[in-house]
């Protein structure tokens, strides 16, 4: 299993950025124990509806805040109070900022040293997204948003939980610049292809025939940071936004999610639209599974034997390295890779006469 250091990405083991840590509906059943970035975490929804992510272990005696079902605090439904959570062992209460704000058997001041780390969190497009930065900085960009999510014409995704993949996320990110796998792997060779980089965003525009469905596919696909990919796809009169997300669990191990937001045929999506949307997501997942299967069974590509017609792998990897870099080095990396990057032998989107970026916010 290759590690971040093997790819020479930078001084940090895990990348900074916005990542999915749960599907929003998962918190309806109560607090959730998760593990990401090499550490155990606790995620829950407070009484206000706010999602909260904390380091998992109580500063008092090291109890996991959300991994107990036998405690009477849990059984009596007394663990969540406001936007705070009580430790199931002694009842110490942690607020959303990770500070102890109540100890049930003490009238004295709560020890500041018992505080635990809290992470910036947003509920967004049916996902709980958390900001992680190994250097402890606040978010320096916004998570991706789709206005179509709140449009009644569109059928929302229910996430496919794909589990853990024993591969470094670098291998997943490579796909954003990899034009030549689209034909052999997916049966959809590109007739036009380009990448554009804008600081923390990496965009891919491409199009070509979908051999299985005998139609033409146009896509505009982009990573907002290292963990969340969205892809607008137009084919056969349909419009779909596909989500593919990866979040590091350990160094060289990721958890993945998938979903599709599908435009319906009426002002308000019908039952027939919902059926079609589920079929569309299943079809998209089948296509993505071809990548997933290859990733599960390949050795790490620590160095790529790159051809000029492959796509800009080196540029893509340089872009990705900014999320592992020291803070002082980020802007320099961005300045090096920003701009449009073409692949030899392929038209640009404008030359092909296609551009489906309208309405997109990168």
Phi, psi and omega in degrees: 000117182285147181251169179303320181297330180293334179267000180055046185279334183149187186286341185264148180282321182241149183280154173274150176150182174271135182221149172284133175243346178191158166280140187305321182292341179297333183278352179296333182273358179121183181303151187230135173268126179226165176224121177214157176057033177073017181215154179278138185226158178237127180234136181206166176249126180283175182297333179283351186097354181289133173275139184231137175234123181231158164303148196282336195255131179298137181290347182288297183223016173080020179285140175289127187291330189235013185247038177228131175248350187263342181298142179295330175302319180287313182299325181273007179059041182249009187283322181263121176231115187061230175255025180248163180228138179264139173296134183288351184270302182240359175084010175300137186251130179250132177275181185294342178270359178088011180262142174289124181241001176196134171236115192298339183247019180221133176265355182281177179295145178284133183293126178295332182291348178276356182298150177236165185286137173246146184243141173300133185223143171226146167270120189211119176055043178077010183236147168268113182250133182239146175268127175238132176218115182297340178266003174077017180277158176285163180304135177247009169205163182270149174292158181292146178224147176239116177299336179297338180301326182261009179268123184295347177287340187260141177266121184285154176283152159248122193296141165276121178269107189268356177078199186264145180236124186277070182205152176287142181299340177306321182294329178285315182299329181306332183301333185294338179246001188266090182285327192277356174275346189294323177286301182298322184276317189247355182066032181221070182295146183275136170262336171221151185196134173205155172242147172226135180244130177231089179057253184272002183248134174238122187250143172235127174243128182202163177196155179174180183285136171267107188294322183295321185257001178053050179216177181249132183249129171243134180225148167232113190237140182209142168267129167258097190078192190272352192239350187229116178250135172236145182221117173274127185230132177237127177196142176051037179080000180261153173230127185225142165251122178258138175250131170228123185230142174229137177230126180297134174262305172231176176291107183097013178219127182234158171249141187233150176227160181210146176194165178225131173259120193239132179285129179276183186262349184235176178297329173235130184303135181265172176300322178297322177297321180296318178298314180297321180297319179294321177295321180295318179295320178297320178294319178294322178294321177299318178295316180294329180299334176297318174296313185303316181296320178294316179299324181293339191235015180253157172275159181298136176267076182294327173227135182257129175281081193277133170261159179296335181268004181284326193117161188278069182300314184297320178294318179299319179289324175297316177303313183295329184295339180300334184279352175252354190281160170296147183309321183291344185262351188296310184297326178295320177296315180299316180297329180290324189253348182301144178124184180265136182236125185255158178246130184304133176090358182238144176291160168275170178299317181294320179296327179279348179083020180236139173199107182254025179285346185305129180087353180272146179238108182267000000 
